[in-house]
Amino acid sequence: YAPEYETNQAIMFFDRPCKCGGCCSICDICRQEMTVHAGAGGYNPSKQIAYIKEPILGGFFSPQLEVMDREEGNQIATITA
């Protein structure tokens, strides 16, 4: 916590479209995804900093998400529950 940097402005915006969610994420149309944008103001492709998606089958018994870079779409991190 750094009170000298405290503001009431958003620092990131997450865009997560509604997806199916009732199946086991075999198809692309059912896999959860989200884009992460810097700053406030909503969706802005020029401020996109990452793309997050659910892997096929959702990570089996250990749910996970793959964090991709915005330029090449290469995986740069994995979030595991």
PDB file of N, CA, C and O in Angstrom:
ATOM      1  N   TYR A   1       0.845  -1.188   0.000  1.00  0.00           N
ATOM      2  CA  TYR A   1       0.000   0.000   0.000  1.00  0.00           C
ATOM      3  C   TYR A   1       0.882   1.240   0.000  1.00  0.00           C
ATOM      4  O   TYR A   1       1.774   1.383   0.814  1.00  0.00           O
ATOM      5  N   ALA A   2       0.634   2.123  -0.937  1.00  0.00           N
ATOM      6  CA  ALA A   2       1.412   3.355  -1.034  1.00  0.00           C
ATOM      7  C   ALA A   2       0.446   4.534  -1.121  1.00  0.00           C
ATOM      8  O   ALA A   2      -0.042   4.869  -2.197  1.00  0.00           O
ATOM      9  N   PRO A   3       0.117   5.149   0.018  1.00  0.00           N
ATOM     10  CA  PRO A   3      -0.886   6.225   0.010  1.00  0.00           C
ATOM     11  C   PRO A   3      -0.518   7.412  -0.863  1.00  0.00           C
ATOM     12  O   PRO A   3      -1.393   8.121  -1.339  1.00  0.00           O
ATOM     13  N   GLU A   4       0.766   7.629  -1.131  1.00  0.00           N
ATOM     14  CA  GLU A   4       1.144   8.759  -1.982  1.00  0.00           C
ATOM     15  C   GLU A   4       0.694   8.564  -3.432  1.00  0.00           C
ATOM     16  O   GLU A   4       0.633   9.512  -4.205  1.00  0.00           O
ATOM     17  N   TYR A   5       0.377   7.323  -3.806  1.00  0.00           N
ATOM     18  CA  TYR A   5      -0.096   7.042  -5.157  1.00  0.00           C
ATOM     19  C   TYR A   5      -1.600   6.816  -5.212  1.00  0.00           C
ATOM     20  O   TYR A   5      -2.137   6.472  -6.242  1.00  0.00           O
ATOM     21  N   GLU A   6      -2.280   6.996  -4.096  1.00  0.00           N
ATOM     22  CA  GLU A   6      -3.708   6.706  -4.050  1.00  0.00           C
ATOM     23  C   GLU A   6      -4.493   7.736  -4.861  1.00  0.00           C
ATOM     24  O   GLU A   6      -4.349   8.929  -4.689  1.00  0.00           O
ATOM     25  N   THR A   7      -5.284   7.225  -5.768  1.00  0.00           N
ATOM     26  CA  THR A   7      -6.219   8.042  -6.537  1.00  0.00           C
ATOM     27  C   THR A   7      -7.503   7.251  -6.666  1.00  0.00           C
ATOM     28  O   THR A   7      -7.550   6.065  -6.370  1.00  0.00           O
ATOM     29  N   ASN A   8      -8.505   7.873  -7.130  1.00  0.00           N
ATOM     30  CA  ASN A   8      -9.779   7.185  -7.350  1.00  0.00           C
ATOM     31  C   ASN A   8      -9.985   6.891  -8.829  1.00  0.00           C
ATOM     32  O   ASN A   8     -11.111   6.813  -9.291  1.00  0.00           O
ATOM     33  N   GLN A   9      -8.890   6.729  -9.565  1.00  0.00           N
ATOM     34  CA  GLN A   9      -8.976   6.449 -10.988  1.00  0.00           C
ATOM     35  C   GLN A   9      -8.637   4.991 -11.253  1.00  0.00           C
ATOM     36  O   GLN A   9      -7.792   4.409 -10.588  1.00  0.00           O
ATOM     37  N   ALA A  10      -9.305   4.428 -12.237  1.00  0.00           N
ATOM     38  CA  ALA A  10      -9.037   3.042 -12.625  1.00  0.00           C
ATOM     39  C   ALA A  10      -7.650   2.935 -13.246  1.00  0.00           C
ATOM     40  O   ALA A  10      -7.195   3.839 -13.945  1.00  0.00           O
ATOM     41  N   ILE A  11      -6.968   1.836 -12.968  1.00  0.00           N
ATOM     42  CA  ILE A  11      -5.648   1.611 -13.567  1.00  0.00           C
ATOM     43  C   ILE A  11      -5.693   0.522 -14.631  1.00  0.00           C
ATOM     44  O   ILE A  11      -4.805   0.426 -15.462  1.00  0.00           O
ATOM     45  N   MET A  12      -6.744  -0.306 -14.609  1.00  0.00           N
ATOM     46  CA  MET A  12      -6.914  -1.347 -15.619  1.00  0.00           C
ATOM     47  C   MET A  12      -8.393  -1.532 -15.926  1.00  0.00           C
ATOM     48  O   MET A  12      -9.242  -1.261 -15.087  1.00  0.00           O
ATOM     49  N   PHE A  13      -8.653  -2.022 -17.137  1.00  0.00           N
ATOM     50  CA  PHE A  13     -10.003  -2.363 -17.560  1.00  0.00           C
ATOM     51  C   PHE A  13      -9.965  -3.779 -18.099  1.00  0.00           C
ATOM     52  O   PHE A  13      -9.107  -4.119 -18.912  1.00  0.00           O
ATOM     53  N   PHE A  14     -10.877  -4.625 -17.633  1.00  0.00           N
ATOM     54  CA  PHE A  14     -10.959  -6.015 -18.076  1.00  0.00           C
ATOM     55  C   PHE A  14     -12.225  -6.197 -18.902  1.00  0.00           C
ATOM     56  O   PHE A  14     -13.307  -5.827 -18.454  1.00  0.00           O
ATOM     57  N   ASP A  15     -12.098  -6.751 -20.093  1.00  0.00           N
ATOM     58  CA  ASP A  15     -13.235  -7.015 -20.965  1.00  0.00           C
ATOM     59  C   ASP A  15     -13.396  -8.522 -21.081  1.00  0.00           C
ATOM     60  O   ASP A  15     -12.530  -9.210 -21.621  1.00  0.00           O
ATOM     61  N   ARG A  16     -14.501  -9.044 -20.551  1.00  0.00           N
ATOM     62  CA  ARG A  16     -14.735 -10.496 -20.557  1.00  0.00           C
ATOM     63  C   ARG A  16     -16.102 -10.763 -21.168  1.00  0.00           C
ATOM     64  O   ARG A  16     -17.126 -10.607 -20.505  1.00  0.00           O
ATOM     65  N   PRO A  17     -16.143 -11.178 -22.436  1.00  0.00           N
ATOM     66  CA  PRO A  17     -17.432 -11.449 -23.078  1.00  0.00           C
ATOM     67  C   PRO A  17     -18.099 -12.691 -22.470  1.00  0.00           C
ATOM     68  O   PRO A  17     -17.432 -13.570 -21.939  1.00  0.00           O
ATOM     69  N   CYS A  18     -19.403 -12.723 -22.556  1.00  0.00           N
ATOM     70  CA  CYS A  18     -20.172 -13.854 -22.032  1.00  0.00           C
ATOM     71  C   CYS A  18     -19.950 -15.078 -22.920  1.00  0.00           C
ATOM     72  O   CYS A  18     -20.032 -15.001 -24.143  1.00  0.00           O
ATOM     73  N   LYS A  19     -19.626 -16.188 -22.300  1.00  0.00           N
ATOM     74  CA  LYS A  19     -19.401 -17.438 -23.032  1.00  0.00           C
ATOM     75  C   LYS A  19     -20.300 -18.529 -22.468  1.00  0.00           C
ATOM     76  O   LYS A  19     -20.872 -18.385 -21.394  1.00  0.00           O
ATOM     77  N   CYS A  20     -20.344 -19.655 -23.097  1.00  0.00           N
ATOM     78  CA  CYS A  20     -21.104 -20.825 -22.667  1.00  0.00           C
ATOM     79  C   CYS A  20     -20.748 -21.206 -21.240  1.00  0.00           C
ATOM     80  O   CYS A  20     -20.692 -20.734 -20.552  1.00  0.00           O
ATOM     81  N   GLY A  21     -20.070 -21.827 -20.692  1.00  0.00           N
ATOM     82  CA  GLY A  21     -19.707 -21.987 -19.294  1.00  0.00           C
ATOM     83  C   GLY A  21     -20.278 -23.249 -18.695  1.00  0.00           C
ATOM     84  O   GLY A  21     -19.922 -23.606 -17.590  1.00  0.00           O
ATOM     85  N   GLY A  22     -21.180 -23.916 -19.379  1.00  0.00           N
ATOM     86  CA  GLY A  22     -21.785 -25.118 -18.823  1.00  0.00           C
ATOM     87  C   GLY A  22     -21.118 -26.394 -19.294  1.00  0.00           C
ATOM     88  O   GLY A  22     -21.413 -27.474 -18.779  1.00  0.00           O
ATOM     89  N   CYS A  23     -20.197 -26.307 -20.244  1.00  0.00           N
ATOM     90  CA  CYS A  23     -19.551 -27.524 -20.745  1.00  0.00           C
ATOM     91  C   CYS A  23     -18.104 -27.580 -20.267  1.00  0.00           C
ATOM     92  O   CYS A  23     -17.679 -26.800 -19.443  1.00  0.00           O
ATOM     93  N   CYS A  24     -17.335 -28.475 -20.811  1.00  0.00           N
ATOM     94  CA  CYS A  24     -15.960 -28.675 -20.327  1.00  0.00           C
ATOM     95  C   CYS A  24     -14.912 -27.968 -21.191  1.00  0.00           C
ATOM     96  O   CYS A  24     -13.765 -28.368 -21.221  1.00  0.00           O
ATOM     97  N   SER A  25     -15.284 -26.951 -21.932  1.00  0.00           N
ATOM     98  CA  SER A  25     -14.357 -26.104 -22.686  1.00  0.00           C
ATOM     99  C   SER A  25     -13.560 -26.843 -23.750  1.00  0.00           C
ATOM    100  O   SER A  25     -12.359 -26.686 -23.868  1.00  0.00           O
ATOM    101  N   ILE A  26     -14.240 -27.630 -24.532  1.00  0.00           N
ATOM    102  CA  ILE A  26     -13.567 -28.338 -25.625  1.00  0.00           C
ATOM    103  C   ILE A  26     -13.467 -27.434 -26.852  1.00  0.00           C
ATOM    104  O   ILE A  26     -12.456 -27.404 -27.525  1.00  0.00           O
ATOM    105  N   CYS A  27     -14.517 -26.677 -27.143  1.00  0.00           N
ATOM    106  CA  CYS A  27     -14.561 -25.816 -28.331  1.00  0.00           C
ATOM    107  C   CYS A  27     -14.114 -24.398 -27.994  1.00  0.00           C
ATOM    108  O   CYS A  27     -14.269 -23.937 -26.874  1.00  0.00           O
ATOM    109  N   ASP A  28     -13.595 -23.677 -28.989  1.00  0.00           N
ATOM    110  CA  ASP A  28     -13.205 -22.279 -28.795  1.00  0.00           C
ATOM    111  C   ASP A  28     -14.387 -21.411 -28.380  1.00  0.00           C
ATOM    112  O   ASP A  28     -14.230 -20.468 -27.611  1.00  0.00           O
ATOM    113  N   ILE A  29     -15.570 -21.718 -28.879  1.00  0.00           N
ATOM    114  CA  ILE A  29     -16.743 -20.905 -28.564  1.00  0.00           C
ATOM    115  C   ILE A  29     -17.131 -21.005 -27.085  1.00  0.00           C
ATOM    116  O   ILE A  29     -17.790 -20.128 -26.548  1.00  0.00           O
ATOM    117  N   CYS A  30     -16.691 -22.048 -26.398  1.00  0.00           N
ATOM    118  CA  CYS A  30     -17.035 -22.253 -24.978  1.00  0.00           C
ATOM    119  C   CYS A  30     -15.923 -21.828 -24.022  1.00  0.00           C
ATOM    120  O   CYS A  30     -16.165 -21.672 -22.835  1.00  0.00           O
ATOM    121  N   ARG A  31     -14.709 -21.672 -24.526  1.00  0.00           N
ATOM    122  CA  ARG A  31     -13.575 -21.343 -23.653  1.00  0.00           C
ATOM    123  C   ARG A  31     -13.643 -19.889 -23.209  1.00  0.00           C
ATOM    124  O   ARG A  31     -13.848 -18.993 -24.015  1.00  0.00           O
ATOM    125  N   GLN A  32     -13.468 -19.646 -21.909  1.00  0.00           N
ATOM    126  CA  GLN A  32     -13.509 -18.295 -21.356  1.00  0.00           C
ATOM    127  C   GLN A  32     -12.288 -17.498 -21.832  1.00  0.00           C
ATOM    128  O   GLN A  32     -11.210 -18.059 -22.007  1.00  0.00           O
ATOM    129  N   GLU A  33     -12.481 -16.191 -22.048  1.00  0.00           N
ATOM    130  CA  GLU A  33     -11.388 -15.326 -22.475  1.00  0.00           C
ATOM    131  C   GLU A  33     -11.606 -13.917 -21.925  1.00  0.00           C
ATOM    132  O   GLU A  33     -12.718 -13.539 -21.577  1.00  0.00           O
ATOM    133  N   MET A  34     -10.529 -13.147 -21.855  1.00  0.00           N
ATOM    134  CA  MET A  34     -10.601 -11.789 -21.327  1.00  0.00           C
ATOM    135  C   MET A  34      -9.437 -10.986 -21.898  1.00  0.00           C
ATOM    136  O   MET A  34      -8.341 -11.502 -22.058  1.00  0.00           O
ATOM    137  N   THR A  35      -9.686  -9.715 -22.219  1.00  0.00           N
ATOM    138  CA  THR A  35      -8.607  -8.812 -22.599  1.00  0.00           C
ATOM    139  C   THR A  35      -8.388  -7.822 -21.471  1.00  0.00           C
ATOM    140  O   THR A  35      -9.329  -7.428 -20.788  1.00  0.00           O
ATOM    141  N   VAL A  36      -7.134  -7.435 -21.261  1.00  0.00           N
ATOM    142  CA  VAL A  36      -6.753  -6.512 -20.195  1.00  0.00           C
ATOM    143  C   VAL A  36      -6.207  -5.247 -20.855  1.00  0.00           C
ATOM    144  O   VAL A  36      -5.328  -5.321 -21.709  1.00  0.00           O
ATOM    145  N   HIS A  37      -6.766  -4.100 -20.461  1.00  0.00           N
ATOM    146  CA  HIS A  37      -6.380  -2.811 -21.032  1.00  0.00           C
ATOM    147  C   HIS A  37      -5.850  -1.896 -19.936  1.00  0.00           C
ATOM    148  O   HIS A  37      -6.333  -1.922 -18.807  1.00  0.00           O
ATOM    149  N   ALA A  38      -4.862  -1.082 -20.259  1.00  0.00           N
ATOM    150  CA  ALA A  38      -4.302  -0.118 -19.308  1.00  0.00           C
ATOM    151  C   ALA A  38      -5.226   1.080 -19.185  1.00  0.00           C
ATOM    152  O   ALA A  38      -5.822   1.518 -20.165  1.00  0.00           O
ATOM    153  N   GLY A  39      -5.347   1.602 -17.971  1.00  0.00           N
ATOM    154  CA  GLY A  39      -6.103   2.819 -17.734  1.00  0.00           C
ATOM    155  C   GLY A  39      -7.599   2.631 -17.716  1.00  0.00           C
ATOM    156  O   GLY A  39      -8.120   1.535 -17.821  1.00  0.00           O
ATOM    157  N   ALA A  40      -8.287   3.739 -17.572  1.00  0.00           N
ATOM    158  CA  ALA A  40      -9.748   3.748 -17.536  1.00  0.00           C
ATOM    159  C   ALA A  40     -10.284   4.007 -18.936  1.00  0.00           C
ATOM    160  O   ALA A  40      -9.529   4.210 -19.872  1.00  0.00           O
ATOM    161  N   GLY A  41     -11.578   4.028 -19.067  1.00  0.00           N
ATOM    162  CA  GLY A  41     -12.178   4.404 -20.335  1.00  0.00           C
ATOM    163  C   GLY A  41     -12.721   3.248 -21.137  1.00  0.00           C
ATOM    164  O   GLY A  41     -13.220   3.433 -22.228  1.00  0.00           O
ATOM    165  N   GLY A  42     -12.623   2.051 -20.640  1.00  0.00           N
ATOM    166  CA  GLY A  42     -13.203   0.916 -21.335  1.00  0.00           C
ATOM    167  C   GLY A  42     -12.304   0.321 -22.405  1.00  0.00           C
ATOM    168  O   GLY A  42     -11.096   0.510 -22.419  1.00  0.00           O
ATOM    169  N   TYR A  43     -12.941  -0.381 -23.341  1.00  0.00           N
ATOM    170  CA  TYR A  43     -12.234  -1.110 -24.389  1.00  0.00           C
ATOM    171  C   TYR A  43     -11.483  -0.151 -25.310  1.00  0.00           C
ATOM    172  O   TYR A  43     -12.059   0.770 -25.877  1.00  0.00           O
ATOM    173  N   ASN A  44     -10.177  -0.374 -25.440  1.00  0.00           N
ATOM    174  CA  ASN A  44      -9.342   0.435 -26.318  1.00  0.00           C
ATOM    175  C   ASN A  44      -8.199  -0.454 -26.814  1.00  0.00           C
ATOM    176  O   ASN A  44      -7.258  -0.719 -26.084  1.00  0.00           O
ATOM    177  N   PRO A  45      -8.274  -0.946 -28.058  1.00  0.00           N
ATOM    178  CA  PRO A  45      -7.249  -1.868 -28.565  1.00  0.00           C
ATOM    179  C   PRO A  45      -5.823  -1.331 -28.482  1.00  0.00           C
ATOM    180  O   PRO A  45      -4.879  -2.089 -28.305  1.00  0.00           O
ATOM    181  N   SER A  46      -5.641  -0.023 -28.558  1.00  0.00           N
ATOM    182  CA  SER A  46      -4.283   0.531 -28.495  1.00  0.00           C
ATOM    183  C   SER A  46      -3.700   0.464 -27.088  1.00  0.00           C
ATOM    184  O   SER A  46      -2.490   0.590 -26.913  1.00  0.00           O
ATOM    185  N   LYS A  47      -4.543   0.258 -26.074  1.00  0.00           N
ATOM    186  CA  LYS A  47      -4.070   0.166 -24.696  1.00  0.00           C
ATOM    187  C   LYS A  47      -4.116  -1.263 -24.151  1.00  0.00           C
ATOM    188  O   LYS A  47      -3.962  -1.472 -22.965  1.00  0.00           O
ATOM    189  N   GLN A  48      -4.328  -2.243 -25.041  1.00  0.00           N
ATOM    190  CA  GLN A  48      -4.378  -3.638 -24.592  1.00  0.00           C
ATOM    191  C   GLN A  48      -2.998  -4.080 -24.120  1.00  0.00           C
ATOM    192  O   GLN A  48      -2.005  -3.868 -24.800  1.00  0.00           O
ATOM    193  N   ILE A  49      -2.944  -4.687 -22.925  1.00  0.00           N
ATOM    194  CA  ILE A  49      -1.658  -5.135 -22.388  1.00  0.00           C
ATOM    195  C   ILE A  49      -1.555  -6.648 -22.307  1.00  0.00           C
ATOM    196  O   ILE A  49      -0.463  -7.178 -22.228  1.00  0.00           O
ATOM    197  N   ALA A  50      -2.682  -7.358 -22.338  1.00  0.00           N
ATOM    198  CA  ALA A  50      -2.630  -8.826 -22.282  1.00  0.00           C
ATOM    199  C   ALA A  50      -3.960  -9.409 -22.733  1.00  0.00           C
ATOM    200  O   ALA A  50      -4.973  -8.729 -22.797  1.00  0.00           O
ATOM    201  N   TYR A  51      -3.920 -10.692 -23.020  1.00  0.00           N
ATOM    202  CA  TYR A  51      -5.083 -11.466 -23.409  1.00  0.00           C
ATOM    203  C   TYR A  51      -5.043 -12.734 -22.558  1.00  0.00           C
ATOM    204  O   TYR A  51      -4.005 -13.393 -22.489  1.00  0.00           O
ATOM    205  N   ILE A  52      -6.132 -13.053 -21.885  1.00  0.00           N
ATOM    206  CA  ILE A  52      -6.173 -14.223 -21.012  1.00  0.00           C
ATOM    207  C   ILE A  52      -7.214 -15.188 -21.556  1.00  0.00           C
ATOM    208  O   ILE A  52      -8.316 -14.781 -21.917  1.00  0.00           O
ATOM    209  N   LYS A  53      -6.853 -16.481 -21.631  1.00  0.00           N
ATOM    210  CA  LYS A  53      -7.821 -17.456 -22.117  1.00  0.00           C
ATOM    211  C   LYS A  53      -7.749 -18.745 -21.306  1.00  0.00           C
ATOM    212  O   LYS A  53      -6.736 -19.054 -20.680  1.00  0.00           O
ATOM    213  N   GLU A  54      -8.840 -19.469 -21.346  1.00  0.00           N
ATOM    214  CA  GLU A  54      -8.930 -20.756 -20.666  1.00  0.00           C
ATOM    215  C   GLU A  54      -8.387 -21.825 -21.606  1.00  0.00           C
ATOM    216  O   GLU A  54      -8.745 -21.856 -22.777  1.00  0.00           O
ATOM    217  N   PRO A  55      -7.508 -22.720 -21.127  1.00  0.00           N
ATOM    218  CA  PRO A  55      -6.997 -23.775 -22.006  1.00  0.00           C
ATOM    219  C   PRO A  55      -8.084 -24.810 -22.309  1.00  0.00           C
ATOM    220  O   PRO A  55      -9.118 -24.853 -21.642  1.00  0.00           O
ATOM    221  N   ILE A  56      -7.839 -25.636 -23.304  1.00  0.00           N
ATOM    222  CA  ILE A  56      -8.777 -26.706 -23.640  1.00  0.00           C
ATOM    223  C   ILE A  56      -8.997 -27.573 -22.414  1.00  0.00           C
ATOM    224  O   ILE A  56      -8.055 -27.931 -21.706  1.00  0.00           O
ATOM    225  N   LEU A  57     -10.230 -27.890 -22.147  1.00  0.00           N
ATOM    226  CA  LEU A  57     -10.693 -28.652 -20.979  1.00  0.00           C
ATOM    227  C   LEU A  57     -10.495 -27.899 -19.671  1.00  0.00           C
ATOM    228  O   LEU A  57     -10.632 -28.473 -18.599  1.00  0.00           O
ATOM    229  N   GLY A  58     -10.159 -26.628 -19.728  1.00  0.00           N
ATOM    230  CA  GLY A  58     -10.091 -25.791 -18.538  1.00  0.00           C
ATOM    231  C   GLY A  58      -9.017 -26.141 -17.536  1.00  0.00           C
ATOM    232  O   GLY A  58      -9.042 -25.699 -16.407  1.00  0.00           O
ATOM    233  N   GLY A  59      -8.039 -26.926 -17.912  1.00  0.00           N
ATOM    234  CA  GLY A  59      -6.970 -27.299 -16.989  1.00  0.00           C
ATOM    235  C   GLY A  59      -7.257 -28.578 -16.216  1.00  0.00           C
ATOM    236  O   GLY A  59      -6.609 -28.860 -15.223  1.00  0.00           O
ATOM    237  N   PHE A  60      -8.252 -29.352 -16.681  1.00  0.00           N
ATOM    238  CA  PHE A  60      -8.643 -30.616 -16.041  1.00  0.00           C
ATOM    239  C   PHE A  60      -9.049 -30.401 -14.590  1.00  0.00           C
ATOM    240  O   PHE A  60      -9.934 -29.633 -14.310  1.00  0.00           O
ATOM    241  N   PHE A  61      -8.388 -31.034 -13.641  1.00  0.00           N
ATOM    242  CA  PHE A  61      -8.787 -30.973 -12.234  1.00  0.00           C
ATOM    243  C   PHE A  61      -8.189 -29.793 -11.491  1.00  0.00           C
ATOM    244  O   PHE A  61      -8.496 -29.558 -10.337  1.00  0.00           O
ATOM    245  N   SER A  62      -7.297 -29.047 -12.118  1.00  0.00           N
ATOM    246  CA  SER A  62      -6.707 -27.855 -11.520  1.00  0.00           C
ATOM    247  C   SER A  62      -6.997 -26.686 -12.458  1.00  0.00           C
ATOM    248  O   SER A  62      -6.270 -26.473 -13.426  1.00  0.00           O
ATOM    249  N   PRO A  63      -8.076 -25.931 -12.200  1.00  0.00           N
ATOM    250  CA  PRO A  63      -8.445 -24.842 -13.114  1.00  0.00           C
ATOM    251  C   PRO A  63      -7.285 -23.881 -13.359  1.00  0.00           C
ATOM    252  O   PRO A  63      -6.530 -23.566 -12.448  1.00  0.00           O
ATOM    253  N   GLN A  64      -7.129 -23.449 -14.609  1.00  0.00           N
ATOM    254  CA  GLN A  64      -6.049 -22.536 -14.943  1.00  0.00           C
ATOM    255  C   GLN A  64      -6.429 -21.613 -16.081  1.00  0.00           C
ATOM    256  O   GLN A  64      -7.371 -21.870 -16.814  1.00  0.00           O
ATOM    257  N   LEU A  65      -5.690 -20.528 -16.204  1.00  0.00           N
ATOM    258  CA  LEU A  65      -5.840 -19.564 -17.282  1.00  0.00           C
ATOM    259  C   LEU A  65      -4.468 -19.304 -17.872  1.00  0.00           C
ATOM    260  O   LEU A  65      -3.466 -19.317 -17.167  1.00  0.00           O
ATOM    261  N   GLU A  66      -4.409 -19.066 -19.172  1.00  0.00           N
ATOM    262  CA  GLU A  66      -3.150 -18.755 -19.853  1.00  0.00           C
ATOM    263  C   GLU A  66      -3.126 -17.263 -20.171  1.00  0.00           C
ATOM    264  O   GLU A  66      -4.062 -16.737 -20.766  1.00  0.00           O
ATOM    265  N   VAL A  67      -2.056 -16.576 -19.786  1.00  0.00           N
ATOM    266  CA  VAL A  67      -1.890 -15.153 -20.069  1.00  0.00           C
ATOM    267  C   VAL A  67      -1.002 -15.031 -21.301  1.00  0.00           C
ATOM    268  O   VAL A  67       0.113 -15.556 -21.327  1.00  0.00           O
ATOM    269  N   MET A  68      -1.504 -14.341 -22.330  1.00  0.00           N
ATOM    270  CA  MET A  68      -0.800 -14.215 -23.603  1.00  0.00           C
ATOM    271  C   MET A  68      -0.351 -12.769 -23.797  1.00  0.00           C
ATOM    272  O   MET A  68      -1.011 -11.842 -23.343  1.00  0.00           O
ATOM    273  N   ASP A  69       0.778 -12.574 -24.493  1.00  0.00           N
ATOM    274  CA  ASP A  69       1.179 -11.199 -24.807  1.00  0.00           C
ATOM    275  C   ASP A  69       0.301 -10.678 -25.939  1.00  0.00           C
ATOM    276  O   ASP A  69      -0.326 -11.432 -26.657  1.00  0.00           O
ATOM    277  N   ARG A  70       0.246  -9.364 -26.087  1.00  0.00           N
ATOM    278  CA  ARG A  70      -0.689  -8.787 -27.047  1.00  0.00           C
ATOM    279  C   ARG A  70      -0.185  -8.802 -28.486  1.00  0.00           C
ATOM    280  O   ARG A  70      -0.971  -8.814 -29.412  1.00  0.00           O
ATOM    281  N   GLU A  71       1.127  -8.809 -28.692  1.00  0.00           N
ATOM    282  CA  GLU A  71       1.641  -8.738 -30.057  1.00  0.00           C
ATOM    283  C   GLU A  71       1.609 -10.093 -30.766  1.00  0.00           C
ATOM    284  O   GLU A  71       1.000 -10.243 -31.796  1.00  0.00           O
ATOM    285  N   GLU A  72       2.297 -11.057 -30.207  1.00  0.00           N
ATOM    286  CA  GLU A  72       2.479 -12.339 -30.885  1.00  0.00           C
ATOM    287  C   GLU A  72       1.465 -13.407 -30.455  1.00  0.00           C
ATOM    288  O   GLU A  72       1.330 -14.413 -31.118  1.00  0.00           O
ATOM    289  N   GLY A  73       0.813 -13.195 -29.324  1.00  0.00           N
ATOM    290  CA  GLY A  73      -0.102 -14.202 -28.823  1.00  0.00           C
ATOM    291  C   GLY A  73       0.618 -15.357 -28.129  1.00  0.00           C
ATOM    292  O   GLY A  73       0.052 -16.420 -27.956  1.00  0.00           O
ATOM    293  N   ASN A  74       1.886 -15.145 -27.749  1.00  0.00           N
ATOM    294  CA  ASN A  74       2.642 -16.181 -27.067  1.00  0.00           C
ATOM    295  C   ASN A  74       2.268 -16.207 -25.590  1.00  0.00           C
ATOM    296  O   ASN A  74       2.040 -15.165 -24.978  1.00  0.00           O
ATOM    297  N   GLN A  75       2.225 -17.396 -25.015  1.00  0.00           N
ATOM    298  CA  GLN A  75       1.908 -17.530 -23.596  1.00  0.00           C
ATOM    299  C   GLN A  75       3.062 -16.990 -22.764  1.00  0.00           C
ATOM    300  O   GLN A  75       4.213 -17.365 -22.953  1.00  0.00           O
ATOM    301  N   ILE A  76       2.746 -16.076 -21.825  1.00  0.00           N
ATOM    302  CA  ILE A  76       3.792 -15.485 -20.985  1.00  0.00           C
ATOM    303  C   ILE A  76       3.635 -15.867 -19.522  1.00  0.00           C
ATOM    304  O   ILE A  76       4.556 -15.676 -18.734  1.00  0.00           O
ATOM    305  N   ALA A  77       2.458 -16.419 -19.143  1.00  0.00           N
ATOM    306  CA  ALA A  77       2.243 -16.832 -17.766  1.00  0.00           C
ATOM    307  C   ALA A  77       1.051 -17.774 -17.690  1.00  0.00           C
ATOM    308  O   ALA A  77       0.248 -17.835 -18.618  1.00  0.00           O
ATOM    309  N   THR A  78       0.952 -18.499 -16.589  1.00  0.00           N
ATOM    310  CA  THR A  78      -0.185 -19.368 -16.301  1.00  0.00           C
ATOM    311  C   THR A  78      -0.679 -19.068 -14.903  1.00  0.00           C
ATOM    312  O   THR A  78       0.103 -18.999 -13.976  1.00  0.00           O
ATOM    313  N   ILE A  79      -1.984 -18.904 -14.781  1.00  0.00           N
ATOM    314  CA  ILE A  79      -2.618 -18.707 -13.474  1.00  0.00           C
ATOM    315  C   ILE A  79      -3.291 -20.024 -13.127  1.00  0.00           C
ATOM    316  O   ILE A  79      -4.149 -20.490 -13.868  1.00  0.00           O
ATOM    317  N   THR A  80      -2.889 -20.632 -12.013  1.00  0.00           N
ATOM    318  CA  THR A  80      -3.437 -21.927 -11.604  1.00  0.00           C
ATOM    319  C   THR A  80      -4.088 -21.803 -10.239  1.00  0.00           C
ATOM    320  O   THR A  80      -3.530 -21.194  -9.331  1.00  0.00           O
ATOM    321  N   ALA A  81      -5.272 -22.414 -10.114  1.00  0.00           N
ATOM    322  CA  ALA A  81      -5.981 -22.386  -8.827  1.00  0.00           C
ATOM    323  C   ALA A  81      -5.533 -23.522  -7.942  1.00  0.00           C
ATOM    324  O   ALA A  81      -5.044 -24.512  -8.351  1.00  0.00           O
TER     325      ALA A  81
END
